[in-house]
Amino acid sequence: MFDLIDGPAFLSAIGILTQSIGSWGWIVPGLIVGLVFGALPGTSITMAMALVLPLSMHMDFLSAVVFLTSVYTGAGFGGSVPAILMNIPGTTASVATTFDGYPMAQAGLHNEALGYALFSSTLCGIFGYVVLLFLVEPMAQVVLTIGPLEMFAVAIWGLLLLGSLGGRYVSRGLFAVAFGILMGTIGMNTAGFIRGTMGVPEMLDGISVVPAMLGLLAAGQLLNLAKNEYILNSEGARTISLRRILDGCVGTFRYPGVMLRGSLIGILIGAIPGVGSSIANLMSYAETKRSAKNGESFGKGNPAGVIASEAAVASGEGGSMATMLALGIPGGGATAILLAAFMMHNIVPGPSFIEQHKDMTYAIILNNIIQAIVLLAVGVVFIYIVSNVVKIKTKYMLPAILIISVMGTYSVDGSISGPITLFVAAVVGYLMARYEYPVACAVVGLVLGRMLETEFLRSYQVSGHKVTYLLERPVAIGIVLVMVASLGFTAWSKRRNRAAELAELAALVNGPAR
Amino acid sequence: MRIGRTRYRVEWAHLAFSTVMAIVIVAYLLDVRAVSTNIMNTIFVQPVGLIAISIYLFIAYHCFRPMTADLTVAGEADALDDDQGEGLPETLRVVGMMVTLGLYACSLNLLGFDIATWLFALVAMFICGERNALKLVFFPIILGFGVVYLFQYIIPFPMPMSII
């Protein structure tokens, strides 16, 4: 059994924080940088943290960590802003936010939607870090028991959920997922086989994920917006109201169960390296929809959908932080940069770090809790300002965002392949959206495709080529059973709703029976 | 379209798009098999590809909607849903933006980032409906040169320029 919290180390952590008051000054700038980069289509959390990393080299360790984790925290919420206002998730972690956030914006409820997103992000972020405070070591031990088969199962589950929830047609969703996965396997796999590169050396590492993601998610949607004068057509929908933003914040308290469920899912799934951040929001959304009395209202502007997604995203940061601090394993690009920052200060996260610097570990976690609280104030001001984007005509906004996107893709490796990939992906993304193929499915499939194949091959090798290996992994069996149940329910639910819609329409057209 | 005694309404554009995606998948699968039929190469990609093709066949089948007396209402309803109300001007605007974006991406090294960005901003604003000469002059200059100038300090790679 583990002692849940080390009292003396905790008190020492408070001492560290109070003695390093100067480091607190980096919270607001970090949050603002994160919010801006997270909210701007064309940029990413990883880009933001990579940009500020050199700056952090000149700071002491705690200030550097405070600054970088503030950027991480800010960007985590920032991605929900374009997801709600423009149907463009800032990262794959905000995909599920678009399902209900964008319909709310189209109905003129963007103020409330942003308020729901901000408050659930703050509260559940705090919850995630409080859990981390007590359970950082036990969580790390759980993560160590997760093998390639479990990671594969979780990723497939998330992708199939996305395929079934992401759009009106399950078949198109699953097709988009499969297409994305296959595109993600292009290049050299872990067994050394080179596929689909068409003789282009730059393709050895596969399709560049950042440009493809930006093209599919952002540029494709922006091309679609080119036919509108504003991103929200109705003039009444373009009002900005601080009161309504705060109404949204306060309204979050009507969904305590949704927040708790989303937080727990986010912490558990967010801790899984490489997979967690993309999948947690989808699972939280799916589970909330499944257990809701009015499940058919999801996807049409139900606030619970926004809250479920953002709760998982925010609390997932605690989960991925647990893996990084306790095991030294980054969950993704952003935590990899955090890891780099640690190493630049000659600190190596992992079991020995926690053992020898438990007080510093607690100080980092406590500081993240403080960041989440400060995010509330900074976030309200930020979304009040940023919401004015709905008043900007598309003829000014579209060229600006597309230019920033092109610059952002060029910055990945300094070659023209980035912008060209962006263009091709934008055309594909536009056409996919045009014919109701959920673009997010293809994106998440592309992001996870290589990881899926790698973990599958590892499982195959570790199992000694035995299919019965699955029976030796009870966690994987559990995941598969839950996956089958949740997918079956989702498919049945969609079919039932579709039949009801058609029956209603037929009744309207035919008129009352004579 | 009539097949036998039944009339069908065919979603040609959707069918064409999904078929192109399926062709890409098939081409990729053939390339995978051409590289090697070793199980470590095909064990994951092949089943996923076959599942994708199966789903495509299901989708393609449903692109043919029979127009019988009972199902005419559903067909019309779906047709209304699928038709996003895009007129020709809107479609042309979107196509224009696509072509402009493609030319912009390809011309960055040829014209320099500054000139290419300025031109893109100018053309994109015009396509999106800006006709005020003053705005067409100043806004692209700010975007084309201002944003690119800023990004020069952020991006750690050389950006070929013509003027800046």
XYZ file of C-alpha atoms in Angstrom:
678
model
C 0.000 0.000 0.000
C 1.203 3.503 -0.610
C 0.987 6.387 1.782
C -1.312 8.650 -0.137
C 0.547 11.788 0.789
C 3.867 12.502 2.444
C 3.094 15.149 5.078
C 6.581 16.601 5.596
C 7.219 16.738 1.840
C 3.872 18.473 1.353
C 4.711 21.116 3.924
C 8.123 21.535 2.346
C 6.420 22.038 -1.009
C 4.331 24.856 0.428
C 7.553 26.351 1.756
C 9.138 26.127 -1.704
C 6.176 27.895 -3.273
C 6.047 30.672 -0.707
C 9.792 31.245 -0.961
C 9.668 31.354 -4.760
C 7.017 34.035 -5.084
C 8.839 35.295 -8.177
C 7.939 32.131 -10.031
C 4.235 32.912 -9.563
C 4.669 35.898 -11.851
C 5.088 33.510 -14.786
C 1.630 31.996 -14.412
C -0.367 34.726 -16.167
C 2.063 35.200 -19.094
C 2.233 31.437 -19.529
C -1.549 31.088 -19.514
C -1.925 33.889 -22.056
C 0.674 32.366 -24.396
C -1.050 28.986 -24.092
C -4.515 30.435 -24.618
C -3.444 32.364 -27.720
C -1.640 29.449 -29.332
C -4.358 26.996 -28.376
C -7.082 29.246 -29.772
C -5.334 30.150 -33.004
C -6.015 27.665 -35.800
C -2.695 27.035 -37.458
C -0.692 26.784 -34.259
C -0.474 24.091 -31.628
C 0.419 23.471 -27.986
C 3.653 21.841 -29.053
C 4.598 24.868 -31.144
C 3.839 27.200 -28.263
C 5.940 25.237 -25.813
C 8.757 24.794 -28.308
C 8.828 28.563 -28.800
C 9.042 29.432 -25.127
C 11.400 26.587 -24.192
C 14.576 28.596 -24.979
C 13.236 31.419 -22.811
C 12.807 29.017 -19.921
C 16.495 28.080 -20.062
C 17.353 31.399 -18.442
C 14.993 30.833 -15.515
C 15.481 28.802 -12.370
C 13.957 25.330 -12.445
C 10.700 26.100 -10.639
C 10.028 29.257 -12.656
C 10.706 27.366 -15.885
C 8.340 24.572 -14.918
C 5.675 27.044 -13.749
C 5.906 28.946 -17.031
C 5.812 25.888 -19.275
C 3.031 24.143 -17.369
C 1.040 27.400 -17.480
C 1.401 27.394 -21.271
C 0.255 23.756 -21.263
C -2.741 24.557 -19.042
C -3.733 27.593 -21.102
C -3.478 25.735 -24.388
C -5.562 22.880 -23.020
C -8.529 25.220 -22.665
C -7.561 27.465 -25.596
C -8.253 24.683 -28.092
C -11.931 24.737 -27.163
C -12.371 28.323 -28.408
C -12.028 27.624 -32.155
C -13.764 24.281 -31.567
C -16.870 26.116 -30.361
C -16.745 29.220 -32.565
C -15.511 27.731 -35.841
C -15.882 23.931 -35.564
C -12.084 23.705 -35.681
C -10.652 21.786 -32.704
C -7.356 23.307 -31.643
C -5.995 19.819 -30.979
C -7.297 16.267 -31.219
C -8.060 16.608 -27.503
C -10.855 19.093 -28.321
C -12.571 17.100 -31.059
C -15.565 16.112 -28.947
C -16.064 19.752 -27.925
C -17.102 20.544 -31.507
C -19.954 18.024 -31.430
C -22.127 20.223 -29.231
C -20.073 23.419 -28.915
C -20.408 24.434 -32.557
C -24.175 23.768 -32.739
C -24.520 25.927 -29.623
C -22.553 28.701 -31.350
C -24.694 28.439 -34.469
C -27.755 28.839 -32.264
C -26.292 32.039 -30.828
C -25.232 30.407 -27.550
C -21.479 30.751 -28.053
C -21.115 32.909 -24.914
C -22.709 30.234 -22.760
C -20.800 27.441 -24.517
C -17.471 29.138 -23.822
C -18.514 29.704 -20.227
C -19.384 26.014 -19.810
C -16.065 25.026 -21.380
C -14.028 27.393 -19.204
C -15.589 26.469 -15.900
C -15.584 22.741 -16.490
C -11.987 23.010 -17.669
C -11.011 24.880 -14.496
C -12.903 22.774 -11.982
C -11.965 19.454 -13.513
C -8.379 20.547 -13.981
C -8.230 21.277 -10.255
C -9.826 17.918 -9.513
C -7.337 16.140 -11.747
C -4.370 17.712 -10.015
C -5.805 17.096 -6.524
C -6.116 13.420 -7.429
C -2.582 13.557 -8.788
C -1.372 14.936 -5.475
C -2.574 11.854 -3.657
C -2.186 9.215 -6.316
C 0.874 10.098 -8.389
C 2.791 6.971 -7.367
C -0.067 4.445 -7.495
C -1.102 5.836 -10.891
C 2.422 5.367 -12.155
C 2.334 1.728 -11.072
C -0.949 1.232 -12.929
C 0.502 2.784 -16.077
C 3.420 0.351 -15.910
C 1.024 -2.583 -16.087
C -0.433 -1.290 -19.337
C 1.145 -3.226 -22.149
C 1.010 -2.825 -25.927
C -2.183 -4.858 -26.184
C -4.017 -2.620 -23.704
C -2.810 0.527 -25.467
C -3.938 -0.902 -28.784
C -7.345 -1.822 -27.358
C -7.892 1.628 -25.815
C -6.883 3.386 -29.027
C -9.142 1.206 -31.181
C -12.003 1.741 -28.744
C -11.610 5.480 -28.897
C -11.393 5.477 -32.685
C -14.456 3.288 -33.093
C -16.362 5.518 -30.674
C -15.334 8.541 -32.688
C -16.354 6.821 -35.891
C -19.771 6.041 -34.520
C -20.382 9.378 -32.804
C -18.556 11.840 -34.984
C -21.159 12.219 -37.687
C -24.642 11.345 -38.862
C -23.632 8.087 -40.573
C -21.727 5.411 -38.667
C -20.500 3.855 -41.928
C -18.931 7.111 -43.112
C -17.406 7.685 -39.695
C -15.814 4.238 -39.625
C -14.642 4.611 -43.213
C -12.977 7.912 -42.310
C -11.319 6.256 -39.303
C -9.988 3.387 -41.414
C -8.780 5.809 -44.071
C -6.988 7.903 -41.464
C -5.373 4.855 -39.846
C -4.063 3.613 -43.197
C -2.673 7.039 -44.065
C -1.022 7.079 -40.656
C 0.844 3.839 -41.454
C 2.512 5.256 -44.553
C 6.282 5.236 -44.291
C 8.587 2.860 -42.465
C 7.016 0.680 -39.792
C 8.835 -0.694 -36.755
C 9.665 -3.890 -38.638
C 11.543 -1.847 -41.251
C 9.116 -2.130 -44.160
C 8.668 1.011 -46.247
C 5.213 1.473 -47.715
C 3.373 4.159 -49.656
C 6.227 6.663 -49.900
C 6.079 6.876 -53.712
C 9.872 7.152 -53.701
C 9.818 10.429 -51.758
C 12.484 10.339 -49.001
C 10.550 12.866 -46.872
C 7.735 10.324 -46.621
C 9.875 7.779 -44.761
C 8.512 9.160 -41.519
C 5.038 9.109 -42.999
C 2.648 11.927 -43.714
C 3.625 14.870 -41.565
C 0.973 14.931 -38.877
C 0.854 18.632 -37.991
C 0.307 19.922 -41.560
C -2.166 17.138 -42.324
C -4.067 17.826 -39.115
C -4.140 21.555 -39.764
C -5.233 21.005 -43.329
C -7.980 18.535 -42.535
C -9.340 20.231 -39.430
C -8.632 23.917 -39.897
C -8.054 24.760 -43.531
C -10.800 22.453 -44.782
C -13.324 24.043 -42.454
C -12.067 27.531 -43.321
C -12.568 26.840 -47.028
C -16.113 25.861 -46.164
C -16.568 29.160 -44.315
C -15.487 31.082 -47.418
C -19.047 31.054 -48.694
C -20.319 32.890 -45.586
C -19.943 36.557 -44.806
C -19.375 35.791 -41.117
C -18.567 32.549 -39.313
C -21.953 32.805 -37.601
C -24.583 33.849 -40.099
C -27.269 35.270 -37.872
C -26.575 38.798 -36.615
C -28.241 38.042 -33.307
C -25.838 35.154 -32.832
C -22.859 37.492 -32.985
C -23.426 39.351 -29.727
C -20.770 39.164 -27.047
C -22.062 39.218 -23.495
C -19.992 38.907 -20.347
C -23.167 38.180 -18.398
C -23.974 35.241 -20.643
C -20.422 33.943 -20.417
C -20.727 34.026 -16.632
C -24.171 32.408 -16.882
C -22.460 29.570 -18.715
C -19.796 29.356 -16.017
C -22.380 29.162 -13.245
C -24.568 26.803 -15.293
C -21.773 24.224 -15.156
C -22.782 23.465 -11.586
C -25.997 21.910 -12.900
C -23.907 19.029 -14.262
C -21.880 17.691 -11.317
C -22.220 14.081 -12.441
C -21.023 14.871 -15.943
C -17.971 16.700 -14.595
C -17.098 13.926 -12.145
C -17.466 11.212 -14.770
C -15.452 13.209 -17.319
C -12.731 13.915 -14.769
C -12.318 10.267 -13.783
C -12.211 9.154 -17.403
C -9.771 11.927 -18.226
C -7.411 11.032 -15.369
C -7.406 7.312 -16.182
C -7.213 7.549 -19.953
C -5.066 10.683 -19.969
C -2.352 8.798 -18.131
C -1.856 6.401 -21.048
C 1.095 7.693 -23.075
C 0.493 8.597 -26.697
C -3.180 7.736 -26.689
C -4.753 9.419 -23.723
C -5.099 13.012 -24.824
C -6.794 12.135 -28.138
C -9.163 9.547 -26.725
C -10.197 10.768 -23.261
C -12.551 13.498 -24.512
C -14.269 11.053 -26.885
C -14.819 8.434 -24.216
C -16.142 10.967 -21.762
C -18.538 12.336 -24.377
C -19.713 8.871 -25.417
C -20.269 7.729 -21.859
C -22.159 10.909 -20.963
C -24.372 10.560 -24.013
C -24.996 6.907 -23.291
C -26.074 7.519 -19.719
C -28.109 10.671 -20.415
C -31.898 10.554 -20.426
C -31.979 12.826 -23.475
C -29.163 11.162 -25.438
C -30.723 12.155 -28.773
C -30.104 15.826 -27.969
C -26.351 15.289 -28.045
C -24.769 16.624 -31.195
C -27.425 19.338 -31.421
C -26.161 21.760 -28.783
C -26.430 20.008 -25.435
C -24.190 21.760 -22.861
C -23.471 18.416 -21.202
C -21.568 17.411 -24.355
C -19.252 20.413 -24.063
C -18.760 19.881 -20.341
C -18.049 16.154 -20.704
C -15.375 16.777 -23.313
C -13.663 19.668 -21.540
C -13.757 17.883 -18.174
C -11.808 14.985 -19.639
C -9.339 17.255 -21.443
C -8.561 19.268 -18.314
C -8.309 16.378 -15.890
C -6.345 14.385 -18.454
C -3.536 16.888 -17.985
C -3.192 15.569 -14.453
C -3.105 12.041 -15.770
C -0.428 12.731 -18.351
C 1.543 14.736 -15.798
C 1.515 11.687 -13.506
C 3.067 9.559 -16.235
C 5.669 12.186 -17.031
C 6.682 12.945 -13.446
C 6.593 9.425 -12.098
C 7.909 7.506 -15.071
C 9.633 10.090 -17.237
C 7.408 9.034 -20.152
C 5.923 11.917 -22.170
C 2.317 11.559 -23.231
C 2.740 13.645 -26.356
C 4.609 16.556 -27.906
C 3.811 19.023 -25.159
C 4.885 16.780 -22.282
C 7.964 15.819 -24.299
C 8.942 19.478 -24.244
C 8.272 19.635 -20.526
C 10.572 16.657 -20.180
C 13.194 18.510 -22.220
C 12.856 21.493 -19.888
C 13.452 19.241 -16.904
C 16.551 17.784 -18.482
C 17.894 21.186 -19.443
C 17.933 21.884 -15.711
C 19.656 18.562 -15.050
C 16.536 17.018 -13.563
C 15.393 13.607 -14.811
C 11.738 12.832 -14.013
C 10.999 9.296 -12.995
C 10.773 7.136 -9.896
C 14.047 8.454 -8.498
C 12.947 12.058 -9.000
C 9.811 11.475 -6.960
C 11.772 9.596 -4.328
C 14.469 12.231 -3.955
C 12.472 15.382 -4.725
C 9.010 14.612 -3.471
C 8.611 18.159 -2.175
C 9.385 19.580 -5.627
C 6.898 17.144 -7.168
C 4.197 18.370 -4.803
C 5.197 21.980 -5.479
C 4.727 21.456 -9.229
C 1.330 19.845 -8.690
C 0.176 22.538 -6.255
C 1.271 25.183 -8.718
C -0.813 23.532 -11.429
C -3.831 23.772 -9.132
C -3.140 27.473 -8.679
C -2.826 27.855 -12.461
C -6.251 26.288 -12.937
C -7.742 28.807 -10.490
C -6.012 31.740 -12.176
C -7.210 30.404 -15.544
C -10.751 31.206 -14.444
C -10.058 34.926 -14.286
C -7.685 35.073 -17.242
C -9.951 32.797 -19.269
C -13.065 34.956 -18.797
C -11.218 38.031 -20.052
C -9.677 36.017 -22.879
C -12.910 34.553 -24.179
C -14.655 37.908 -23.902
C -11.984 39.399 -26.158
C -11.596 36.438 -28.499
C -15.340 36.012 -28.971
C -15.215 39.181 -31.024
C -13.844 37.033 -33.828
C -17.463 36.237 -34.672
C -17.889 39.906 -35.616
C -14.983 39.866 -38.068
C -15.943 39.254 -41.636
C -14.563 36.089 -43.182
C -12.918 38.072 -45.984
C -10.413 39.375 -43.392
C -10.247 36.419 -41.060
C -9.835 33.603 -43.576
C -6.725 34.904 -45.339
C -5.124 35.728 -41.978
C -5.750 32.309 -40.460
C -4.739 30.472 -43.629
C -1.494 32.429 -43.774
C -0.738 31.622 -40.138
C -1.553 27.975 -40.847
C 0.844 27.888 -43.788
C 3.567 29.514 -41.688
C 2.836 27.042 -38.924
C 3.225 24.055 -41.227
C 6.431 25.446 -42.692
C 7.830 25.781 -39.186
C 7.574 22.000 -38.623
C 10.626 21.115 -40.694
C 11.408 24.173 -42.787
C 10.418 22.579 -46.052
C 7.723 23.354 -48.582
C 6.247 19.877 -48.076
C 4.448 21.228 -45.007
C 2.383 23.859 -46.834
C 1.739 21.472 -49.722
C 0.539 18.775 -47.318
C -1.686 21.426 -45.734
C -3.201 22.252 -49.117
C -3.860 18.636 -50.109
C -5.312 17.878 -46.686
C -7.470 21.023 -46.871
C -9.031 19.871 -50.136
C -9.602 16.379 -48.743
C -10.989 17.839 -45.513
C -13.382 20.118 -47.350
C -14.677 17.290 -49.521
C -15.011 14.986 -46.532
C -17.078 17.579 -44.689
C -19.108 18.227 -47.846
C -20.176 14.581 -48.036
C -20.593 14.181 -44.262
C -17.493 12.147 -43.561
C -16.401 13.300 -40.085
C -13.000 14.867 -40.631
C -12.004 14.432 -37.014
C -12.193 10.660 -37.489
C -9.609 10.771 -40.236
C -7.400 13.101 -38.201
C -7.390 11.004 -35.046
C -6.881 7.894 -37.178
C -3.904 9.562 -38.864
C -2.448 10.636 -35.518
C -2.841 7.199 -33.951
C -2.297 5.002 -37.024
C 1.421 4.501 -36.595
C 1.088 3.934 -32.864
C -1.684 1.391 -33.448
C 0.423 -0.649 -35.843
C 3.459 -0.442 -33.565
C 1.542 -1.635 -30.502
C -0.184 -4.337 -32.539
C 3.130 -5.653 -33.836
C 4.583 -5.535 -30.338
C 1.632 -7.484 -28.975
C 2.061 -10.019 -31.758
C 5.736 -10.459 -30.921
C 5.291 -10.488 -27.146
C 2.505 -13.045 -27.439
C 4.793 -15.435 -29.319
C 2.282 -15.328 -32.207
C -0.431 -16.858 -30.029
C -3.990 -15.571 -30.394
C -4.722 -16.926 -26.907
C -2.418 -14.225 -25.528
C -5.513 -12.050 -25.265
C -6.872 -14.434 -22.650
C -3.796 -13.803 -20.493
C -4.506 -10.067 -20.364
C -7.690 -9.515 -18.332
C -7.475 -5.726 -18.648
C -7.428 -6.016 -22.431
C -10.387 -8.432 -22.326
C -12.289 -5.979 -20.145
C -11.568 -3.137 -22.542
C -12.708 -5.214 -25.533
C -15.953 -6.247 -23.807
C -16.770 -2.693 -22.763
C -15.886 -1.528 -26.265
C -18.262 -4.006 -27.908
C -21.043 -3.061 -25.493
C -20.635 0.692 -25.927
C -20.378 0.460 -29.720
C -23.377 -1.818 -29.910
C -25.408 0.593 -27.840
C -24.288 3.559 -29.925
C -25.205 1.870 -33.200
C -28.604 0.792 -31.854
C -29.267 4.272 -30.504
C -28.428 5.928 -33.834
C -30.617 3.513 -35.730
C -33.512 4.133 -33.387
C -33.147 7.909 -33.644
C -32.894 7.787 -37.433
C -36.026 5.648 -37.700
C -37.861 8.083 -35.437
C -36.713 11.045 -37.558
C -37.861 9.396 -40.787
C -41.202 8.455 -39.277
C -41.716 12.011 -38.079
C -40.820 13.413 -41.479
C -43.117 10.977 -43.259
C -45.946 12.012 -40.938
C -45.303 15.684 -41.664
C -45.239 15.200 -45.432
C -48.202 12.829 -45.618
C -50.293 14.812 -43.193
C -52.614 13.306 -40.583
C -54.110 9.907 -41.455
C -57.660 10.133 -42.890
C -31.156 6.285 -63.487
C -33.105 3.135 -64.207
C -31.841 -0.364 -63.364
C -34.327 -2.991 -64.450
C -37.785 -1.794 -63.498
C -36.656 0.469 -60.674
C -35.655 4.087 -60.910
C -32.736 5.151 -58.748
C -31.570 8.510 -57.592
C -27.760 8.347 -57.562
C -25.519 10.567 -55.478
C -22.898 10.825 -58.198
C -20.602 13.338 -56.547
C -20.561 11.458 -53.249
C -20.025 8.158 -55.053
C -17.114 9.627 -57.009
C -15.454 11.009 -53.886
C -15.804 7.800 -51.878
C -14.567 5.796 -54.878
C -11.448 7.953 -55.108
C -10.776 7.324 -51.418
C -11.296 3.604 -51.975
C -8.923 3.635 -54.948
C -6.276 5.297 -52.784
C -6.759 2.571 -50.175
C -6.536 -0.207 -52.763
C -3.431 1.362 -54.328
C -1.843 1.561 -50.887
C -2.692 -2.064 -50.114
C -1.194 -3.184 -53.413
C 1.946 -1.194 -52.622
C 2.145 -2.796 -49.181
C 1.921 -6.259 -50.691
C 4.427 -5.316 -53.394
C 6.949 -4.348 -50.697
C 6.609 -7.672 -48.922
C 4.005 -10.240 -47.987
C 5.810 -10.837 -44.700
C 3.311 -11.000 -41.871
C 5.070 -8.192 -39.998
C 4.256 -5.935 -42.943
C 0.686 -6.952 -43.613
C -0.828 -8.189 -40.370
C -2.248 -4.816 -39.422
C -2.584 -2.882 -42.670
C -4.250 -5.611 -44.692
C -7.227 -6.297 -42.383
C -7.821 -2.576 -41.854
C -7.711 -2.038 -45.612
C -10.139 -4.865 -46.255
C -12.506 -3.536 -43.617
C -12.285 -0.105 -45.236
C -13.107 -1.547 -48.660
C -16.069 -3.458 -47.209
C -17.406 -0.281 -45.668
C -16.892 1.514 -48.996
C -18.999 -1.118 -50.764
C -21.747 -0.569 -48.197
C -21.553 3.198 -48.719
C -21.497 2.853 -52.511
C -24.552 0.589 -52.384
C -26.433 3.235 -50.437
C -25.538 5.924 -52.954
C -28.200 4.304 -55.148
C -31.538 5.263 -53.639
C -34.536 3.450 -55.105
C -37.379 5.805 -55.881
C -40.350 3.644 -55.013
C -43.709 4.972 -53.846
C -42.972 4.128 -50.191
C -39.410 5.365 -50.094
C -39.791 8.486 -52.175
C -40.358 10.564 -49.052
C -37.203 9.261 -47.336
C -35.233 9.729 -50.522
C -36.385 13.297 -50.828
C -35.706 13.960 -47.180
C -32.159 12.671 -47.459
C -31.731 14.572 -50.680
C -32.754 17.738 -48.876
C -30.311 16.925 -46.093
C -27.489 16.184 -48.497
C -28.070 19.291 -50.524
C -26.430 21.969 -48.391
C -28.088 24.744 -50.345
C -24.878 25.824 -52.037
C -25.413 27.957 -55.078
C -22.936 28.389 -57.889
C -21.408 31.641 -56.530
C -20.672 30.002 -53.175
C -19.158 26.957 -54.837
C -17.022 29.097 -57.098
C -15.823 31.074 -54.094
C -14.758 27.892 -52.308
C -13.063 26.496 -55.411
C -11.336 29.826 -55.961
C -9.992 29.793 -52.395
C -8.765 26.217 -52.854
C -6.909 27.008 -56.035
C -5.452 30.157 -54.498
C -4.265 28.246 -51.433
C -2.621 25.638 -53.645
C -0.857 28.250 -55.750
C 0.248 30.056 -52.590
C 1.780 26.872 -51.128
C 3.623 26.117 -54.378
C 4.875 29.667 -54.939
C 6.452 30.301 -51.525
C 9.961 29.401 -52.649
C 9.508 30.819 -56.167
C 8.226 34.277 -55.279
C 9.504 34.530 -51.724
C 7.370 34.285 -48.616
C 6.649 38.011 -48.503
C 5.439 38.461 -52.078
C 3.598 35.137 -52.163
C 1.793 35.939 -48.903
C 0.889 39.442 -50.036
C -0.501 38.108 -53.321
C -2.439 35.374 -51.536
C -3.980 37.841 -49.095
C -4.954 40.152 -51.952
C -6.540 37.431 -54.079
C -8.214 35.705 -51.124
C -9.825 38.928 -49.930
C -11.044 39.646 -53.449
C -12.529 36.176 -53.788
C -14.255 36.541 -50.419
C -15.928 39.713 -51.625
C -13.757 42.669 -50.677
C -14.024 45.417 -53.293
C -12.781 48.429 -51.337
C -9.542 49.428 -53.065
C -8.025 50.907 -49.908
C -8.573 47.749 -47.888
C -7.321 45.632 -50.766
C -4.088 47.617 -50.688
C -3.388 47.936 -46.976
C -4.632 44.711 -45.435
C -2.579 42.425 -47.700
C 0.499 44.547 -47.021
C 0.024 44.124 -43.276
C -0.543 40.404 -43.646
C 1.934 39.751 -46.396
C 4.839 41.618 -44.896
C 3.929 42.123 -41.262
C 2.988 38.570 -40.365
C 5.806 37.059 -42.408
C 8.287 39.463 -40.816
C 7.130 38.358 -37.354
C 7.290 34.708 -38.220
C 10.878 35.139 -39.348
C 11.795 35.485 -35.683
C 9.665 32.566 -34.566
C 10.492 29.975 -37.205
C 13.991 28.521 -36.791
C 14.371 27.877 -40.519
C 15.338 30.278 -43.311
C 12.379 31.777 -45.162
C 13.277 32.947 -48.675
C 12.156 36.553 -49.156
C 12.091 38.908 -52.116
C 11.767 42.299 -50.467
C 12.088 42.039 -46.669
